[in-house]
PDB file of C-alpha atoms in Angstrom:
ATOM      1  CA  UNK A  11     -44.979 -32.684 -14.016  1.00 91.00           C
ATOM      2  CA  UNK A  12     -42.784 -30.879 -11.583  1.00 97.00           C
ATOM      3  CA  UNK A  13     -41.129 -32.430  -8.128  1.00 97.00           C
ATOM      4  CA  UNK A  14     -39.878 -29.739  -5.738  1.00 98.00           C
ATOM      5  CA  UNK A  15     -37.116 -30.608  -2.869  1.00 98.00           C
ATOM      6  CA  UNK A  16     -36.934 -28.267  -0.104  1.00 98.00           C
ATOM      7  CA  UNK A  17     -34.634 -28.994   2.362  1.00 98.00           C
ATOM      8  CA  UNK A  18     -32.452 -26.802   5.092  1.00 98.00           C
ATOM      9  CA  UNK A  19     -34.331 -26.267   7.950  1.00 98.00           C
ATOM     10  CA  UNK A  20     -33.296 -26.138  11.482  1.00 98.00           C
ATOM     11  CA  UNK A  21     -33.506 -24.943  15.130  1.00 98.00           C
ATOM     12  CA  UNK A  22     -31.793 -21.476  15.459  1.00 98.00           C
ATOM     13  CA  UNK A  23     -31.644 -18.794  17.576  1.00 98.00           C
ATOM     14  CA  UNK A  24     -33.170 -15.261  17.005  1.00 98.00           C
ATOM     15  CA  UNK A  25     -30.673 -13.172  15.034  1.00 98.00           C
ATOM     16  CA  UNK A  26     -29.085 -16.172  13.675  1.00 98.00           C
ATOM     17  CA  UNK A  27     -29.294 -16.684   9.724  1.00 98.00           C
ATOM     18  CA  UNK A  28     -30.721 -19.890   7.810  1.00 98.00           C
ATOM     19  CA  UNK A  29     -30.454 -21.244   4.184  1.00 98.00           C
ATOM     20  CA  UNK A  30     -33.278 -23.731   3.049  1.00 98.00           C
ATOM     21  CA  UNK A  31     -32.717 -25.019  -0.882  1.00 98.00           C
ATOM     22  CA  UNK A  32     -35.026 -26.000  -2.690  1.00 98.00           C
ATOM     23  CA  UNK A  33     -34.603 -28.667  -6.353  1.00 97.00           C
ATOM     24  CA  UNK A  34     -36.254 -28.789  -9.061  1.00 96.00           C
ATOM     25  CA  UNK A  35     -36.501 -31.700 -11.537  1.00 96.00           C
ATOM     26  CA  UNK A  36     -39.210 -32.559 -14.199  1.00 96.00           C
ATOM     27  CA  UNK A  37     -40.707 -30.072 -16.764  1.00 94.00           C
ATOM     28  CA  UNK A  38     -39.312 -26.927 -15.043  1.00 93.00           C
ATOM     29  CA  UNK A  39     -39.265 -24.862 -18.558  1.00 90.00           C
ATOM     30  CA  UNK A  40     -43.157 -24.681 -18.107  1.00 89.00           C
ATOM     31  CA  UNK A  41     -42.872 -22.968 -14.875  1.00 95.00           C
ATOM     32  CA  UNK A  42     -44.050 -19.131 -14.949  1.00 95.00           C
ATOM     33  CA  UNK A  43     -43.116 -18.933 -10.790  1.00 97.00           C
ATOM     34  CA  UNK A  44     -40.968 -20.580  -8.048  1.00 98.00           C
ATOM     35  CA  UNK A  45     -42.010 -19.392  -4.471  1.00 98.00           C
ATOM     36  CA  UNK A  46     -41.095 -19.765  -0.621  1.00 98.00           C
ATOM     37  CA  UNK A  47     -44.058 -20.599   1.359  1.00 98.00           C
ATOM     38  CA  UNK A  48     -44.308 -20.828   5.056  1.00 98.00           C
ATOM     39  CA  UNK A  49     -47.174 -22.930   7.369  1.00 98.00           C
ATOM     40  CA  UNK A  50     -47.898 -22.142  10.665  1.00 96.00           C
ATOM     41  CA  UNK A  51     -49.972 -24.696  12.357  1.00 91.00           C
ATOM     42  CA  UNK A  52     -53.471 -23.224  12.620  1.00 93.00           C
ATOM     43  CA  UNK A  53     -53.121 -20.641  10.072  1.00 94.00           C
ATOM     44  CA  UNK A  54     -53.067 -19.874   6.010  1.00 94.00           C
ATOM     45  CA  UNK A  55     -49.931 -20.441   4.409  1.00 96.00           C
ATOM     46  CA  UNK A  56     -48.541 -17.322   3.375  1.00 97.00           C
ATOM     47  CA  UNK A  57     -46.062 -16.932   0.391  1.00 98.00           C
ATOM     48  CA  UNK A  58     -43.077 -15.211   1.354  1.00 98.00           C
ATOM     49  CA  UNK A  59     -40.658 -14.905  -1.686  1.00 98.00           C
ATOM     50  CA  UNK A  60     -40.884 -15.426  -5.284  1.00 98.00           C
ATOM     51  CA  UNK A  61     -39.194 -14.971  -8.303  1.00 97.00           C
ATOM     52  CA  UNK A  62     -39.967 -15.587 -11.802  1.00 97.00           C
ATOM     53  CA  UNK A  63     -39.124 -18.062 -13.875  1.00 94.00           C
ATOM     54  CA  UNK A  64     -39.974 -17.001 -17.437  1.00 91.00           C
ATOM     55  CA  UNK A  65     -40.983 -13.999 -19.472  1.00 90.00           C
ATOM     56  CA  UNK A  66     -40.072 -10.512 -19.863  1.00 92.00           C
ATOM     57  CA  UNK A  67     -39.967 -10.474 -15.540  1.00 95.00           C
ATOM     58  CA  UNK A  68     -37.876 -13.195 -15.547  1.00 94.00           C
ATOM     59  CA  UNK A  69     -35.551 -13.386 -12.124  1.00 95.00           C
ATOM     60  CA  UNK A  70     -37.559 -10.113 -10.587  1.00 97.00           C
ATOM     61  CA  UNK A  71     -38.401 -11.499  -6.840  1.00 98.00           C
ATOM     62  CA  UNK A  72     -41.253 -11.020  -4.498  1.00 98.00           C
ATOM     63  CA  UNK A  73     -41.041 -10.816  -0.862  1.00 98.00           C
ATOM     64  CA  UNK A  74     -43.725 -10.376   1.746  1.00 98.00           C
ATOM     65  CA  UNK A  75     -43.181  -6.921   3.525  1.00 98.00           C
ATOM     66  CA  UNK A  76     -42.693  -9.561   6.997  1.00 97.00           C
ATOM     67  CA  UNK A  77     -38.956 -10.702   4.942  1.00 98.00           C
ATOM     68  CA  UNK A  78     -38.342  -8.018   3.076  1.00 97.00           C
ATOM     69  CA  UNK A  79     -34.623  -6.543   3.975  1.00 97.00           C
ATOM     70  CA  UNK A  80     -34.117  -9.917   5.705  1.00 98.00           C
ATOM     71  CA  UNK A  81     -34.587 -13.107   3.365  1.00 98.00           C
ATOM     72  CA  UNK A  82     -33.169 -13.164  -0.075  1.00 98.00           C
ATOM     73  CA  UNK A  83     -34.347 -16.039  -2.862  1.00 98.00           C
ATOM     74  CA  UNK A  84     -31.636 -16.942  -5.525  1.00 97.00           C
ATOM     75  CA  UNK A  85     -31.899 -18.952  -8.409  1.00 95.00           C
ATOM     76  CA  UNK A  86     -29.568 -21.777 -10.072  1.00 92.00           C
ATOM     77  CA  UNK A  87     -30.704 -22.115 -13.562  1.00 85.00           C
ATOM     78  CA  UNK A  88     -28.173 -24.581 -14.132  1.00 88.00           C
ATOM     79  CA  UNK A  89     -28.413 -26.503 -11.340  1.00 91.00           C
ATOM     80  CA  UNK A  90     -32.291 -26.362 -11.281  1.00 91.00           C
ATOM     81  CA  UNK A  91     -32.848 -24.746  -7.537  1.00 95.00           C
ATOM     82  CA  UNK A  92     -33.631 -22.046  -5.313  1.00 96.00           C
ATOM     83  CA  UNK A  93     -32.795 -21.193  -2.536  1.00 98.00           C
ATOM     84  CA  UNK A  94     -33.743 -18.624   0.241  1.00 98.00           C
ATOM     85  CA  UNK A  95     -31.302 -16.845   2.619  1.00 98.00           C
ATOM     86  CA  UNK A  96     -32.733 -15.822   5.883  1.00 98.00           C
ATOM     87  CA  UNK A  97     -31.177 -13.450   7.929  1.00 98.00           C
ATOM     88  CA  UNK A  98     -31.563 -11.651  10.988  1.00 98.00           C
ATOM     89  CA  UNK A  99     -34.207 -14.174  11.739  1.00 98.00           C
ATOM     90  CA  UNK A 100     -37.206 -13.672  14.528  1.00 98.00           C
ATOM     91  CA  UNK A 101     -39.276 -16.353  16.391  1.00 97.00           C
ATOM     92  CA  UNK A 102     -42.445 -14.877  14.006  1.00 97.00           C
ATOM     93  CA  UNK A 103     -40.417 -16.383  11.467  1.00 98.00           C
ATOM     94  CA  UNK A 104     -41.108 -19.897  12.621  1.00 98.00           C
ATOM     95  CA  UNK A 105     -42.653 -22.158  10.490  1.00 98.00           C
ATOM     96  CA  UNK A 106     -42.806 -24.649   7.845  1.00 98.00           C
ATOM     97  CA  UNK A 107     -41.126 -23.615   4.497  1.00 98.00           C
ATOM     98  CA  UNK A 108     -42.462 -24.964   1.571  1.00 98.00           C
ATOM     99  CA  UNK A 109     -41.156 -24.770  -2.356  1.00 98.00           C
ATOM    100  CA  UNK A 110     -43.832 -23.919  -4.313  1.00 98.00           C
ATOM    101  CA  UNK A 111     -44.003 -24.038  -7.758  1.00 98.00           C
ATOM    102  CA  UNK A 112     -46.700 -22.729 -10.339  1.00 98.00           C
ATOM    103  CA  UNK A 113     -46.964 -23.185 -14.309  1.00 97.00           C
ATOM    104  CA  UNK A 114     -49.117 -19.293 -14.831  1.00 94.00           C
ATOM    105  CA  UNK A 115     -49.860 -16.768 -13.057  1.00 94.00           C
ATOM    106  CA  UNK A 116     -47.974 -13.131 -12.129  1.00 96.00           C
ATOM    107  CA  UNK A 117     -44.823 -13.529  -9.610  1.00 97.00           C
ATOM    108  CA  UNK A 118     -45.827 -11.277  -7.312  1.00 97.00           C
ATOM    109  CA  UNK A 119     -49.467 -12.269  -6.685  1.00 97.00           C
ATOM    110  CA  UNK A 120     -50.316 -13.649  -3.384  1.00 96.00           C
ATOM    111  CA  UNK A 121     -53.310 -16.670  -4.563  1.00 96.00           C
ATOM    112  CA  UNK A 122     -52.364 -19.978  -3.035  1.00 97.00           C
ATOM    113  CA  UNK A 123     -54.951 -21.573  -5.436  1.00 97.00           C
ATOM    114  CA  UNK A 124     -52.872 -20.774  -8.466  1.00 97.00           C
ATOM    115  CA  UNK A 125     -49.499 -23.031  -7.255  1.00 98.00           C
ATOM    116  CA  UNK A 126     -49.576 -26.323  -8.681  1.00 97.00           C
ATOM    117  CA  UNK A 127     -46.664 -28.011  -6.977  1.00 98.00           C
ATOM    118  CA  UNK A 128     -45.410 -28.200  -3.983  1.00 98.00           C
ATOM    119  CA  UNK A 129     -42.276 -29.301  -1.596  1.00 98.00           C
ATOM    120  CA  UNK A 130     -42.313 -31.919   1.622  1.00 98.00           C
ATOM    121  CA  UNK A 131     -41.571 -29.025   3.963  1.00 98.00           C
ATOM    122  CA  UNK A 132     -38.941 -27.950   6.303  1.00 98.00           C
ATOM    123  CA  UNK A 133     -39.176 -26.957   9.672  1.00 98.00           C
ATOM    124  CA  UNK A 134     -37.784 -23.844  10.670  1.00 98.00           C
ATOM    125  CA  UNK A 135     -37.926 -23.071  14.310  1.00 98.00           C
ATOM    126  CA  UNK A 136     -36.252 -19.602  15.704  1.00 98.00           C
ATOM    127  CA  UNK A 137     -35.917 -19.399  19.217  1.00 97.00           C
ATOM    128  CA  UNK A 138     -35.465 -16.434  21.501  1.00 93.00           C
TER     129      UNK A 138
END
């Protein structure tokens, strides 16, 4: 068993830059990927960062073409989280942000279906 923390969120206006954290406690050895998933009400969540967690990829990252250039996910092996730097953000960027976590899998494939555990959410709201 995994938990995920996210946490970070906030209201912020376009341009403006972010950081949302996420922890990790429980069996997180077993992990093959940590992601940064984002919910818009009415629509599919849509992963937006990942990185690796294990393997001969381990730390290579993800990011959605919508982020990339802008958000940035860093890991803390020690301390057991992630977090994701968002810059230069937009009001498309609005959303719930999820930690995701999944135990197989490649890093950089896009299935929902194959995360296993997930974050509480944090609201990120960009403004224009």
């Amino acid at each position: 068993q995994v938990q995920l923390q996210d946490s970070g969120g906030g209201l912020v206006q376009a341009g403006e830059s972010l950081r949302l954290s996420c922890a990790a406690s429980g069996r997180t050895h077993d992990l093959s990927t940590v992601a940064w998933v984002r919910q818009v009400p009415g629509k599919e969540r849509e992963i937006v960062a990942a990185i690796s967690w294990s393997g001969p990829s381990k730390g290579s990252r993800y990011y959605d073409d919508s982020v990339k250039g802008r958000f940035t996910m860093t890991r803390d092996s020690a301390k057991n989280t992630v977090d994701l730097q968002m810059s230069g953000l937009i009001p498309e960027d609005t959303a719930v942000y999820l930690c995701a976590a999944k135990r197989s899998g490649a890093y950089h494939s896009t299935l929902l279906f194959e995360y296993d555990y997930w974050g509480q959410g944090t609201q990120v709201t960009v403004s224009s």
